[in-house]
Amino acid sequence: MKRIRETMDEVTMETNTCDQMQKQDLSPYALPFARSYQLEALEKAIKENTIVFLETGSGKTLIAIMLLRSYAYLLRKPSPYIAVFLVPKVVLVSQQAESVKSLTDLKVGMYWGEMGVDYWDAGTWKKETEKYEVLVMTPAILLRSLRHSFIKLNMIKVLIMDECHHARGRDPYACIMREFYHDQLQSGSFDLPRIFGMTASPIKSKVTLILISFFPLFYPVGNSEWSLAENIRKLMTLMHSKVYTCASDAIAEFIPISSPKFKFYKEDAIPYLSYEELSVKLKMLKEQSIISFRLLTMDILLFRQHDDALIKSDFTQSAIDSAQKRIEKILYALLFCLDELGIWLALKAAESLSSNESESFSRGNSGDKLVNSFSLATVHHLTSYLPSGPEWSFGDNIKSDMEIGLLTSKVYCLVESLLEYRDLSNIRCIVFVERVISAVVLEILLNALLPKYNSWKTKFIAGHNSGLKSQTRKKQNQIVEEFRDGLVNIIVATSILEEGLDVQSCNLVIRFDPCPTVCSFIQSRGRARMQNSDYLLMIKSGDSVTHTRLEKYVASGDIMRKESLRQSAIPCDSFEQLPEEVYRVESTGAIVNLSSSITLIYLYCSWLPSDGYFKPSPRWDKENGTLYLPKSCPLQSIQVEGEKKLLKNIACLEACKQLHKIGALTDNLVPDIVVEEAEVDEFENEPYNEQQPRYVPHQLVNRISKNDKTMYYCYLIELKQNFSYDISVCDIVLATRNELDPEIGSTQFQMCFDRGNLSVNMRYIGTFHLSSNEVLLCKTFQVTILKILVDRSMDKLAASLESSDKVSLDDDLEIDYLLLPATAIQNRPAVIDWLSITSVNPSKITCEKHSPEVWTKNGLVCPCILRESLVYTPHNGHLYITTAVMELDGNSPLELRDGGVTTYKKYYEEKHDTRLHFEHQQLLNARRIFVVKNYSHGRRQEKDIEAGNKFVELPPELCCIIMSPISISMIYSFSFVPSIMHHFESLLGAYNLKKTYLKRCIHDEIQVVKLLEAITTKRCKDPFNYESLETLGDSFLKYAASKELFNSYQNLHEGLLSVKRTKIISNAALCKFGCNSGLPGFIRNAPFDPHTWLIPGYKSESFKLKEESDSKGTKIYVSGKHKLKRKIIADVVEALIGAFLTSGGEKAALLFMDWVGIKVNFDIMPYERHLSIQPEKLLNVTFLESLLKYKFRDRSLLVEALTHGSYMLPEIPSCYQRLEFLGDSILDYLITMHLYEKYPGLSPGQLTDMRSASVNNDCYAWSAIKAGLHKHILHASQELHKHIFNTLHTIQKLASFSTFGWESETSFPKVLGDIIESLAGAILVDSGYNKDVVWQSIRPLLEPLITPETLKLHPVRELTELCQREGYTPNITISSKDGVSCARVEVDANGVIHQYEYNGCVDKNTAKKLACKEILKSMQNTEGK
């Protein structure tokens, strides 16, 4: 907020400003507090393109904002037009954007490089221009967007250029105007933006100016041939704008202008002998380092004969070159400090540089060690020149320190100048220096000296890419904020702060080094914004040239204003475009020219596939005029002729043309992979509704019959106990209104529970007709018995029966089937047990043998009714099943649990406060109602908690008869019905998926149970789930898609193929395929809960059925929604592919894939190759074919499979990446299928683990090393060579090769694993896509294959599962910097803390693996103790 407030201070005025304004009518877009010259400039800017040339702090931004307000009516959305506000530095983006936001209601977007805008595509920019009305950005971003036609110039109504004096040469400002504005202007276009430039100095060029007395102008001499007038004229012509300015007196009344003062220092540097001696010693140190470099270079030249020496040296030619340059840079910096700043600051520079090198040394190679050694030696030598003894302390007498050469007179002058302001408590000073090293060491100096006099704090700011104490932009912004807040008093800065820093309280600016240009002078002077602030210019005594130049700079402002006013009276010249070849895409307007062609080619190459050993880039052969492109590029070389100076540009432009013609560059002239990846990102970010429909099998759905008789198809559910128990089970009849397919009507399965297995066998037994009363009676029976079993509540039963009574008046869709008791086998052929069904009406049961003589809650009943009945006891709210009338009565003794004895009468009085009125009535033997559980998960249940106290004795007078007569066996059997029907309904869903949705597949070849497995998630907790089939389907889908893409796009590189494959096999893609095919409704994703099972005939208010039709026109029934994540639907699609693959082979899987929308052509297509190479000259072909047990028909495939991208021989036009892409998929598929078929008893989780342990780079790399394939890789990377031999050195320490990579304490070079995959791909293509040949060839290399016995979990997985199982709390953090990975793992194991931190030059995954491995060891040791 403070920054916004200060920006507002710049564009507003004092309270008396309104009185000083010119008397004129304000337009609606002019702000009431604008100054007179601002309104005048605005009026001019509205009429014509304008460059506003005013002092820093004069409110140029406000003029731009008022101009935007005047155009706002054209910009407001949904208008297609925008305004663009360009700023030269990133730090200004947010500052200017906030200013626009605070004074307009326009929507403002902000853009800079670190946001990743360089990788945005047309679609992303379209969204931005549709969302925002003003876009604030750096000019390079707009230039790129215009060149690629993401933004068109005719979309821009206002183009504001802050610090427009940069518009010269190849600056983005100049390119925008030349390539687009003037191009369209000269073509006759009138749809051009209003140009508004802002500057404090229209001249930027580094020229020396002299005053000509007879003409009030500066004329340049020395480096430039242009006069001041010509420079201003040139800027006006390029910007196609007139300059607006006004006399300094008109501005001075509004803004303070600092007073320049000259500060002279004497030329009395270090004593000559000391300087000479020190410089000689430092140069000698450098020469010693160079000798060391040469010795190491000789080692590298012989590295193929001395591999061990190379490993020990850990050194490459690139490291040598880098280290030598760093030493030269350090020496140059120290000699500069020695000459300009003194011995003490040279020492501080050496210490600072040494500190940087020490960081590299801690993680780097031998080159880093030599550089660090040199840095430390310089510190030692410089320290020896400091005075010794306890009586000396630096800074106690800075004049004395200067006299002995510790400081130069220039530094002494700076300190003395600052101390002149020592009494100013709120000092805000910026010291401008030319070099980064000066800023670094002056901060150290001032923080060492100034605390002796006051509490001032100093910090430095330099370019964040300086390499010397590199600063992030965030850090720089933080320092500026501290400066504003007074926490920092002095900033020592390079030119980075000349533009953009807005601190109203800055009251002192010191130029430690002279201003190089007029522009630099004006801008740095403008940083001092306080009234009566000072601007100090430090000059060496006797330097009359610099003194004269700076004096001219002081007077330059008025002279430039006068010249600008004179030039503005003259019409703008027409801009003369230098002829330059431009390639323009007609469909989009995107362009590339000679100037931008090199950048575009490098951009294209940066998107090609790369690894840690090779970054693809073009190679220019100047001698032959040939541009060589990386192997993964569809073009190999471009040879051109022309002007030698522009030959590289011409070659790159020709390459751009050809790449566009073949589609490698899109019509927006961006790499095709950029668009492909953008499409993937957009596709994966499409909104998705997780609430998906849930289908109900149509066979179980119907409307209430209005006929007198309703026909039902009857299926006998035969139950068989595979255990011994005192209660037997009875058969049950399922009656449906729709006939079931024989495959479903003859279902057999088993269920597990506490006592063993229960076999379920279903068979069709015929049809029968029921009257409407009989149907209602049957429904009442099943609702009563099932609600009692499920809910164990009389209140819920009463509500259910009321609902059931309403059914006859309602013809809504309902779950319509009957579950009825079956007669005993000896009582058949009559199958339905009507006596049990009528038990729901016990009052209608009459006994011909006995008269009613037993009192119950229902009144007097016959004792027969009580022998087999279901009763409810209100005194305790329980439900019981009676089995017999006992000889006991209310006065009979009752043995209590504590050993005491009482009577039943007294027990009920004392325990339940219930008095027995008929104490002589015989008691009933009864059992608590059975507990309904989920018996469908296939696991044995824990024993019933009531098992020890099953039977009780009940007084009849306390019982309310609910059902009678009904046997305990019947009720026991019905307790299994919810689980039986849940499984049956699931089978019906899978059957309907097979029958209705997969008609185009060979559906007769797949079993319903296999489909049921494929649509069942792990969350269901059933004995089966889709994980194994998903693993198999995933591997086949990946192979099928890879094969299709490999054949269809023979010119595309591996990166593009991978992106295209993602568009087919990603979760988002598969989810969309699944949803479009209606699969979510069939998916089972929740464990079965008997208490939420919908009882047929029960009319629930919360359950509503809806009749719909799918995309194929098939009628479906939907019962609400269920939540499914994208990945679940995607997994089910893969599992269904796996199901069809295992049942019907690849043809069935491909038919299913085609049905859901995955179009894959498995026809074999010729792999077109036009190579003229001799494989035998490059490889030991005979050995390799013997190793692979395969003879290649096209041996160039073998060469391609072993060629790394770094091998740039023109006769080998391609590397192994495409074959690796194909081979990766075929090996994944072959290994997964092998595990699935060889170990059919594996649990889903085991198959996944074995696949992960088998299909990974470590395993493949290990196999490559064992086979010696690393010796045959064609590459030109010293880093890869070194990594391979380091790996060999490491694995020799391991006991065996059967650990599948998890035990290795190094990261294998990915290249080693890649070549196993590329060889598999080569054999696959060469053999005509014969998978068996590939497996026979590659399998021996992978032996020994993993088995369930040798399987070891990955340490990360093992630790994660252990913590989940035991409830431990793990904390894993991973970071990586400059090639060093750090993995810190901490586990809280019930109060015992295990922690380990790994640091090393490995990748993040390896670091994480090794850290987790150590934690597991620690936990095992703790358990052992």
mmCIF file of C-alpha atoms in Angstrom, residues 484-686:
data_model
loop_
_atom_site.group_PDB
_atom_site.id
_atom_site.type_symbol
_atom_site.label_atom_id
_atom_site.label_comp_id
_atom_site.label_asym_id
_atom_site.label_seq_id
_atom_site.Cartn_x
_atom_site.Cartn_y
_atom_site.Cartn_z
ATOM 1 C CA ARG A 484 11.228 3.343 1.655
ATOM 2 C CA ASP A 485 10.487 2.420 5.266
ATOM 3 C CA GLY A 486 13.802 3.774 6.566
ATOM 4 C CA LEU A 487 15.162 0.385 7.613
ATOM 5 C CA VAL A 488 17.912 0.859 5.006
ATOM 6 C CA ASN A 489 19.484 4.310 4.633
ATOM 7 C CA ILE A 490 21.975 3.805 1.816
ATOM 8 C CA ILE A 491 21.717 1.675 -1.324
ATOM 9 C CA VAL A 492 24.829 1.105 -3.409
ATOM 10 C CA ALA A 493 23.476 0.279 -6.853
ATOM 11 C CA THR A 494 24.416 -0.256 -10.454
ATOM 12 C CA SER A 495 22.401 1.315 -13.274
ATOM 13 C CA ILE A 496 19.577 -1.101 -12.460
ATOM 14 C CA LEU A 497 18.062 1.591 -10.214
ATOM 15 C CA GLU A 498 18.413 4.484 -12.635
ATOM 16 C CA GLU A 499 14.955 3.695 -14.011
ATOM 17 C CA GLY A 500 11.854 2.913 -12.095
ATOM 18 C CA LEU A 501 12.697 3.384 -8.414
ATOM 19 C CA ASP A 502 10.146 5.769 -6.950
ATOM 20 C CA VAL A 503 11.016 6.836 -3.406
ATOM 21 C CA GLN A 504 9.636 10.232 -2.477
ATOM 22 C CA SER A 505 11.942 10.491 0.542
ATOM 23 C CA CYS A 506 15.245 9.992 -1.351
ATOM 24 C CA ASN A 507 17.265 13.119 -0.553
ATOM 25 C CA LEU A 508 20.801 12.313 -1.695
ATOM 26 C CA VAL A 509 22.238 10.724 -4.848
ATOM 27 C CA ILE A 510 25.989 10.217 -5.272
ATOM 28 C CA ARG A 511 27.564 9.233 -8.593
ATOM 29 C CA PHE A 512 30.620 7.286 -7.435
ATOM 30 C CA ASP A 513 31.389 6.566 -11.091
ATOM 31 C CA PRO A 514 30.636 9.192 -13.791
ATOM 32 C CA CYS A 515 27.416 9.015 -15.821
ATOM 33 C CA PRO A 516 28.137 7.365 -19.178
ATOM 34 C CA THR A 517 25.302 9.167 -21.017
ATOM 35 C CA VAL A 518 23.066 12.219 -20.762
ATOM 36 C CA CYS A 519 20.162 9.847 -20.170
ATOM 37 C CA SER A 520 21.978 8.185 -17.275
ATOM 38 C CA PHE A 521 22.721 11.606 -15.800
ATOM 39 C CA ILE A 522 19.112 12.769 -15.978
ATOM 40 C CA GLN A 523 17.645 9.538 -14.694
ATOM 41 C CA SER A 524 20.007 9.106 -11.746
ATOM 42 C CA ARG A 525 19.524 12.760 -10.849
ATOM 43 C CA GLY A 526 15.769 12.188 -10.866
ATOM 44 C CA ARG A 527 16.051 9.577 -8.114
ATOM 45 C CA ALA A 528 16.522 12.408 -5.559
ATOM 46 C CA ARG A 529 12.889 13.417 -5.039
ATOM 47 C CA MET A 530 12.894 15.344 -1.767
ATOM 48 C CA GLN A 531 12.862 19.125 -1.634
ATOM 49 C CA ASN A 532 16.399 20.565 -1.348
ATOM 50 C CA SER A 533 17.964 17.173 -2.146
ATOM 51 C CA ASP A 534 21.535 16.918 -3.407
ATOM 52 C CA TYR A 535 23.097 15.250 -6.427
ATOM 53 C CA LEU A 536 26.843 14.698 -5.948
ATOM 54 C CA LEU A 537 29.112 13.983 -8.913
ATOM 55 C CA MET A 538 32.515 12.559 -7.938
ATOM 56 C CA ILE A 539 35.371 13.471 -10.322
ATOM 57 C CA LYS A 540 39.071 12.878 -10.194
ATOM 58 C CA SER A 541 41.031 16.112 -9.895
ATOM 59 C CA GLY A 542 42.521 17.117 -13.192
ATOM 60 C CA ASP A 543 40.103 15.046 -15.294
ATOM 61 C CA SER A 544 38.968 18.022 -17.341
ATOM 62 C CA VAL A 545 37.361 15.895 -20.032
ATOM 63 C CA THR A 546 34.944 14.204 -17.606
ATOM 64 C CA HIS A 547 34.375 17.477 -15.776
ATOM 65 C CA THR A 548 33.479 19.293 -18.974
ATOM 66 C CA ARG A 549 31.238 16.461 -20.120
ATOM 67 C CA LEU A 550 29.327 16.433 -16.844
ATOM 68 C CA GLU A 551 28.929 20.212 -16.911
ATOM 69 C CA LYS A 552 27.358 19.859 -20.341
ATOM 70 C CA TYR A 553 25.059 17.168 -18.930
ATOM 71 C CA VAL A 554 23.930 19.624 -16.252
ATOM 72 C CA ALA A 555 22.877 22.083 -18.937
ATOM 73 C CA SER A 556 21.604 19.400 -21.317
ATOM 74 C CA GLY A 557 18.031 19.333 -20.087
ATOM 75 C CA ASP A 558 17.125 22.853 -21.205
ATOM 76 C CA ILE A 559 19.009 22.488 -24.481
ATOM 77 C CA MET A 560 17.270 19.194 -25.319
ATOM 78 C CA ARG A 561 13.905 20.793 -24.481
ATOM 79 C CA LYS A 562 14.565 23.698 -26.841
ATOM 80 C CA GLU A 563 15.661 21.372 -29.612
ATOM 81 C CA SER A 564 12.654 19.112 -29.020
ATOM 82 C CA LEU A 565 10.297 22.082 -29.299
ATOM 83 C CA ARG A 566 12.002 23.124 -32.538
ATOM 84 C CA GLN A 567 11.779 19.611 -33.991
ATOM 85 C CA SER A 568 8.116 19.255 -33.019
ATOM 86 C CA ALA A 569 7.268 22.199 -35.247
ATOM 87 C CA ILE A 570 8.522 20.199 -38.225
ATOM 88 C CA PRO A 571 6.413 17.332 -39.726
ATOM 89 C CA CYS A 572 7.670 13.793 -39.051
ATOM 90 C CA ASP A 573 9.890 12.258 -41.686
ATOM 91 C CA SER A 574 8.748 9.123 -43.408
ATOM 92 C CA PHE A 575 10.466 6.090 -41.975
ATOM 93 C CA GLU A 576 12.854 4.433 -44.366
ATOM 94 C CA GLN A 577 12.697 0.691 -43.835
ATOM 95 C CA LEU A 578 15.937 -1.086 -44.607
ATOM 96 C CA PRO A 579 15.211 -4.000 -46.944
ATOM 97 C CA GLU A 580 15.020 -7.196 -44.875
ATOM 98 C CA GLU A 581 13.664 -10.564 -45.921
ATOM 99 C CA VAL A 582 10.520 -11.459 -44.008
ATOM 100 C CA TYR A 583 8.641 -14.758 -44.027
ATOM 101 C CA ARG A 584 4.979 -14.192 -43.283
ATOM 102 C CA VAL A 585 2.298 -16.806 -42.656
ATOM 103 C CA GLU A 586 -0.744 -15.589 -44.554
ATOM 104 C CA SER A 587 -3.321 -17.390 -42.418
ATOM 105 C CA THR A 588 -2.225 -15.783 -39.140
ATOM 106 C CA GLY A 589 0.065 -12.904 -39.979
ATOM 107 C CA ALA A 590 2.925 -14.380 -37.919
ATOM 108 C CA ILE A 591 6.365 -13.339 -39.170
ATOM 109 C CA VAL A 592 10.009 -14.250 -38.891
ATOM 110 C CA ASN A 593 12.782 -12.164 -40.407
ATOM 111 C CA LEU A 594 16.540 -12.258 -40.599
ATOM 112 C CA SER A 595 16.801 -10.555 -37.224
ATOM 113 C CA SER A 596 14.535 -12.994 -35.376
ATOM 114 C CA SER A 597 15.302 -16.203 -37.271
ATOM 115 C CA ILE A 598 18.243 -17.286 -35.074
ATOM 116 C CA THR A 599 16.180 -16.788 -31.917
ATOM 117 C CA LEU A 600 13.314 -18.805 -33.384
ATOM 118 C CA ILE A 601 15.584 -21.704 -34.379
ATOM 119 C CA TYR A 602 17.074 -21.822 -30.877
ATOM 120 C CA LEU A 603 13.555 -21.700 -29.440
ATOM 121 C CA TYR A 604 12.526 -24.615 -31.649
ATOM 122 C CA CYS A 605 15.569 -26.678 -30.653
ATOM 123 C CA SER A 606 14.981 -25.965 -26.954
ATOM 124 C CA TRP A 607 11.670 -27.852 -27.250
ATOM 125 C CA LEU A 608 13.274 -30.964 -28.722
ATOM 126 C CA PRO A 609 13.807 -33.956 -26.402
ATOM 127 C CA SER A 610 16.935 -33.683 -24.252
ATOM 128 C CA ASP A 611 18.603 -35.303 -21.285
ATOM 129 C CA GLY A 612 21.230 -34.401 -18.721
ATOM 130 C CA TYR A 613 24.018 -35.128 -21.195
ATOM 131 C CA PHE A 614 22.770 -33.371 -24.280
ATOM 132 C CA LYS A 615 20.849 -30.155 -24.872
ATOM 133 C CA PRO A 616 19.786 -30.031 -28.518
ATOM 134 C CA SER A 617 20.940 -26.895 -30.286
ATOM 135 C CA PRO A 618 21.806 -25.934 -33.865
ATOM 136 C CA ARG A 619 25.427 -26.025 -35.012
ATOM 137 C CA TRP A 620 26.678 -23.450 -37.485
ATOM 138 C CA ASP A 621 29.494 -24.333 -39.849
ATOM 139 C CA LYS A 622 30.764 -20.933 -40.938
ATOM 140 C CA GLU A 623 33.205 -22.318 -43.463
ATOM 141 C CA ASN A 624 30.610 -24.276 -45.453
ATOM 142 C CA GLY A 625 27.639 -22.030 -44.731
ATOM 143 C CA THR A 626 25.744 -25.008 -43.312
ATOM 144 C CA LEU A 627 23.346 -25.094 -40.407
ATOM 145 C CA TYR A 628 23.193 -28.516 -38.712
ATOM 146 C CA LEU A 629 20.099 -29.280 -36.670
ATOM 147 C CA PRO A 630 19.752 -31.887 -33.882
ATOM 148 C CA LYS A 631 18.963 -35.475 -34.809
ATOM 149 C CA SER A 632 15.438 -35.288 -33.409
ATOM 150 C CA CYS A 633 14.622 -32.471 -35.832
ATOM 151 C CA PRO A 634 12.894 -33.501 -39.088
ATOM 152 C CA LEU A 635 15.433 -31.342 -40.952
ATOM 153 C CA GLN A 636 19.068 -32.334 -40.717
ATOM 154 C CA SER A 637 20.983 -29.540 -42.413
ATOM 155 C CA ILE A 638 20.484 -26.308 -44.341
ATOM 156 C CA GLN A 639 23.129 -24.966 -46.683
ATOM 157 C CA VAL A 640 22.796 -21.441 -48.048
ATOM 158 C CA GLU A 641 24.707 -18.769 -49.927
ATOM 159 C CA GLY A 642 24.678 -15.026 -49.584
ATOM 160 C CA GLU A 643 26.273 -12.130 -47.764
ATOM 161 C CA LYS A 644 28.787 -13.654 -45.379
ATOM 162 C CA LYS A 645 27.886 -11.308 -42.538
ATOM 163 C CA LEU A 646 24.244 -12.424 -42.671
ATOM 164 C CA LEU A 647 24.798 -16.027 -43.744
ATOM 165 C CA LYS A 648 23.814 -17.578 -40.397
ATOM 166 C CA ASN A 649 20.648 -15.459 -40.283
ATOM 167 C CA ILE A 650 19.810 -16.486 -43.837
ATOM 168 C CA ALA A 651 20.283 -20.193 -42.999
ATOM 169 C CA CYS A 652 18.124 -19.920 -39.897
ATOM 170 C CA LEU A 653 15.396 -18.104 -41.834
ATOM 171 C CA GLU A 654 15.446 -20.827 -44.483
ATOM 172 C CA ALA A 655 15.233 -23.457 -41.737
ATOM 173 C CA CYS A 656 12.234 -21.626 -40.240
ATOM 174 C CA LYS A 657 10.500 -21.638 -43.635
ATOM 175 C CA GLN A 658 11.036 -25.340 -44.152
ATOM 176 C CA LEU A 659 10.069 -26.244 -40.591
ATOM 177 C CA HIS A 660 6.817 -24.357 -41.076
ATOM 178 C CA LYS A 661 6.116 -26.025 -44.395
ATOM 179 C CA ILE A 662 6.432 -29.501 -42.860
ATOM 180 C CA GLY A 663 4.379 -28.529 -39.799
ATOM 181 C CA ALA A 664 7.166 -28.535 -37.222
ATOM 182 C CA LEU A 665 6.428 -24.844 -36.727
ATOM 183 C CA THR A 666 2.738 -23.973 -36.497
ATOM 184 C CA ASP A 667 1.024 -21.149 -38.347
ATOM 185 C CA ASN A 668 1.904 -18.983 -35.347
ATOM 186 C CA LEU A 669 5.560 -19.977 -35.906
ATOM 187 C CA VAL A 670 5.905 -21.744 -32.581
ATOM 188 C CA PRO A 671 7.146 -25.335 -32.154
ATOM 189 C CA ASP A 672 4.308 -27.763 -32.768
ATOM 190 C CA ILE A 673 4.871 -29.344 -29.373
ATOM 191 C CA VAL A 674 3.931 -26.041 -27.679
ATOM 192 C CA VAL A 675 0.460 -26.202 -29.169
ATOM 193 C CA GLU A 676 0.151 -29.917 -28.445
ATOM 194 C CA GLU A 677 1.103 -29.429 -24.792
ATOM 195 C CA ALA A 678 -1.255 -26.467 -24.501
ATOM 196 C CA GLU A 679 -4.074 -28.637 -25.833
ATOM 197 C CA VAL A 680 -3.227 -31.316 -23.272
ATOM 198 C CA ASP A 681 -3.190 -28.766 -20.449
ATOM 199 C CA GLU A 682 -6.460 -27.256 -21.593
ATOM 200 C CA PHE A 683 -8.017 -30.681 -21.975
ATOM 201 C CA GLU A 684 -6.892 -31.809 -18.519
ATOM 202 C CA ASN A 685 -8.173 -28.580 -16.970
ATOM 203 C CA GLU A 686 -11.613 -28.878 -18.502
#
